[in-house]
mmCIF file of C-alpha atoms in Angstrom:
data_model
loop_
_atom_site.group_PDB
_atom_site.id
_atom_site.type_symbol
_atom_site.label_atom_id
_atom_site.label_comp_id
_atom_site.label_asym_id
_atom_site.label_seq_id
_atom_site.Cartn_x
_atom_site.Cartn_y
_atom_site.Cartn_z
ATOM 1 C CA UNK A 1 98.436 95.933 97.936
ATOM 2 C CA UNK A 2 102.348 94.359 98.988
ATOM 3 C CA UNK A 3 103.584 95.362 102.491
ATOM 4 C CA UNK A 4 107.281 96.799 101.882
ATOM 5 C CA UNK A 5 109.968 97.319 104.277
ATOM 6 C CA UNK A 6 112.274 100.456 104.280
ATOM 7 C CA UNK A 7 115.543 100.447 105.584
ATOM 8 C CA UNK A 8 118.079 103.568 105.499
ATOM 9 C CA UNK A 9 121.204 103.457 104.982
ATOM 10 C CA UNK A 10 122.073 105.562 107.993
ATOM 11 C CA UNK A 11 120.693 105.228 111.267
ATOM 12 C CA UNK A 12 117.594 108.078 110.760
ATOM 13 C CA UNK A 13 115.274 108.014 108.104
ATOM 14 C CA UNK A 14 115.361 111.794 107.749
ATOM 15 C CA UNK A 15 115.177 113.888 104.302
ATOM 16 C CA UNK A 16 118.272 112.279 102.332
ATOM 17 C CA UNK A 17 117.675 108.709 103.138
ATOM 18 C CA UNK A 18 113.821 109.044 101.892
ATOM 19 C CA UNK A 19 115.309 111.208 98.895
ATOM 20 C CA UNK A 20 118.672 110.804 97.710
ATOM 21 C CA UNK A 21 119.252 107.641 95.512
ATOM 22 C CA UNK A 22 120.875 105.034 97.990
ATOM 23 C CA UNK A 23 119.435 106.643 100.653
ATOM 24 C CA UNK A 24 117.749 103.921 101.631
ATOM 25 C CA UNK A 25 117.174 99.948 100.620
ATOM 26 C CA UNK A 26 113.418 98.985 99.940
ATOM 27 C CA UNK A 27 112.147 95.182 100.549
ATOM 28 C CA UNK A 28 109.445 93.392 98.421
ATOM 29 C CA UNK A 29 107.351 92.014 99.899
ATOM 30 C CA UNK A 30 108.480 92.749 103.760
ATOM 31 C CA UNK A 31 110.241 89.748 105.631
ATOM 32 C CA UNK A 32 107.149 89.463 107.506
ATOM 33 C CA UNK A 33 105.141 86.508 108.922
ATOM 34 C CA UNK A 34 101.817 85.898 106.662
ATOM 35 C CA UNK A 35 99.684 86.855 109.163
ATOM 36 C CA UNK A 36 101.092 90.495 109.756
ATOM 37 C CA UNK A 37 101.443 90.924 105.868
ATOM 38 C CA UNK A 38 97.623 90.024 105.722
ATOM 39 C CA UNK A 39 97.045 92.076 108.641
ATOM 40 C CA UNK A 40 98.586 95.270 107.077
ATOM 41 C CA UNK A 41 96.945 94.778 104.124
ATOM 42 C CA UNK A 42 93.376 94.515 105.812
ATOM 43 C CA UNK A 43 94.341 97.858 107.680
ATOM 44 C CA UNK A 44 95.353 100.028 104.793
ATOM 45 C CA UNK A 45 92.507 98.810 102.376
ATOM 46 C CA UNK A 46 90.412 99.795 105.832
ATOM 47 C CA UNK A 47 91.857 103.156 106.373
ATOM 48 C CA UNK A 48 91.828 103.922 102.467
ATOM 49 C CA UNK A 49 88.076 103.400 102.718
ATOM 50 C CA UNK A 50 87.510 105.000 106.023
ATOM 51 C CA UNK A 51 88.762 108.018 104.539
ATOM 52 C CA UNK A 52 87.452 108.223 101.402
ATOM 53 C CA UNK A 53 90.951 107.648 99.126
ATOM 54 C CA UNK A 54 90.923 107.160 96.004
ATOM 55 C CA UNK A 55 93.325 105.849 93.509
ATOM 56 C CA UNK A 56 96.560 105.086 94.957
ATOM 57 C CA UNK A 57 97.383 105.642 99.166
ATOM 58 C CA UNK A 58 99.998 104.579 100.956
ATOM 59 C CA UNK A 59 99.661 103.643 104.415
ATOM 60 C CA UNK A 60 102.638 103.626 106.795
ATOM 61 C CA UNK A 61 103.270 100.951 109.650
ATOM 62 C CA UNK A 62 105.298 100.991 112.342
ATOM 63 C CA UNK A 63 105.811 96.744 113.280
ATOM 64 C CA UNK A 64 107.120 95.886 116.832
ATOM 65 C CA UNK A 65 107.382 91.616 116.162
ATOM 66 C CA UNK A 66 107.596 91.079 119.235
ATOM 67 C CA UNK A 67 103.810 91.387 119.306
ATOM 68 C CA UNK A 68 103.000 89.629 115.988
ATOM 69 C CA UNK A 69 100.198 91.315 113.979
ATOM 70 C CA UNK A 70 99.056 92.923 117.154
ATOM 71 C CA UNK A 71 102.527 94.833 117.084
ATOM 72 C CA UNK A 72 101.447 96.890 114.136
ATOM 73 C CA UNK A 73 100.750 100.253 114.137
ATOM 74 C CA UNK A 74 99.521 102.636 111.526
ATOM 75 C CA UNK A 75 101.447 105.991 111.599
ATOM 76 C CA UNK A 76 100.163 107.648 108.854
ATOM 77 C CA UNK A 77 97.751 107.465 104.910
ATOM 78 C CA UNK A 78 99.570 109.363 102.401
ATOM 79 C CA UNK A 79 96.868 110.053 100.049
ATOM 80 C CA UNK A 80 99.527 111.591 97.559
ATOM 81 C CA UNK A 81 102.920 109.850 97.625
ATOM 82 C CA UNK A 82 105.371 110.563 95.714
ATOM 83 C CA UNK A 83 105.938 109.169 92.465
ATOM 84 C CA UNK A 84 109.711 110.072 91.931
ATOM 85 C CA UNK A 85 112.232 107.379 91.113
ATOM 86 C CA UNK A 86 113.212 106.810 95.027
ATOM 87 C CA UNK A 87 109.337 106.426 96.233
ATOM 88 C CA UNK A 88 107.486 103.322 97.151
ATOM 89 C CA UNK A 89 104.778 103.349 95.071
ATOM 90 C CA UNK A 90 106.148 102.909 91.373
ATOM 91 C CA UNK A 91 108.189 100.676 92.672
ATOM 92 C CA UNK A 92 105.203 98.449 94.509
ATOM 93 C CA UNK A 93 103.433 98.770 91.083
ATOM 94 C CA UNK A 94 106.148 97.556 89.149
ATOM 95 C CA UNK A 95 107.335 94.504 92.175
ATOM 96 C CA UNK A 96 103.448 93.157 90.956
ATOM 97 C CA UNK A 97 104.328 93.618 87.137
ATOM 98 C CA UNK A 98 102.732 97.332 86.716
ATOM 99 C CA UNK A 99 105.267 99.443 84.541
ATOM 100 C CA UNK A 100 105.368 103.390 85.901
ATOM 101 C CA UNK A 101 103.736 104.606 82.307
ATOM 102 C CA UNK A 102 100.809 102.207 83.143
ATOM 103 C CA UNK A 103 100.690 103.081 86.950
ATOM 104 C CA UNK A 104 100.275 106.678 85.795
ATOM 105 C CA UNK A 105 97.905 106.235 82.843
ATOM 106 C CA UNK A 106 95.865 104.314 85.061
ATOM 107 C CA UNK A 107 95.594 107.464 87.898
ATOM 108 C CA UNK A 108 94.959 109.451 85.422
ATOM 109 C CA UNK A 109 92.019 107.555 83.495
ATOM 110 C CA UNK A 110 90.579 106.651 87.187
ATOM 111 C CA UNK A 111 91.007 110.487 88.580
ATOM 112 C CA UNK A 112 87.043 111.539 89.010
ATOM 113 C CA UNK A 113 85.330 114.224 91.139
ATOM 114 C CA UNK A 114 82.240 113.935 92.830
ATOM 115 C CA UNK A 115 79.929 116.370 91.777
#
């Protein structure tokens, strides 16, 4: 997982900031201290496993840099993150060398149900 930072083009992260092209800027990886980076990865994986998630999930955090890694606050775990042109998951995958086609193929081939 790669921690990223979302910077809205306007004051608030609203519908336009989330879905409109140019509504926000994504910094990959997030410009945070390495210990905070590792802690965000650790907490994301812990949440993913605790919730029984499979495949792709995305954990969203707020970060208060004055408190260091203790300043990470989990807002939610998105179990079905978006796959649009402005979505983070395809952009994060591309950042680590996984094409959109490879990502979708992996997601489909890895999909399974409990029986």
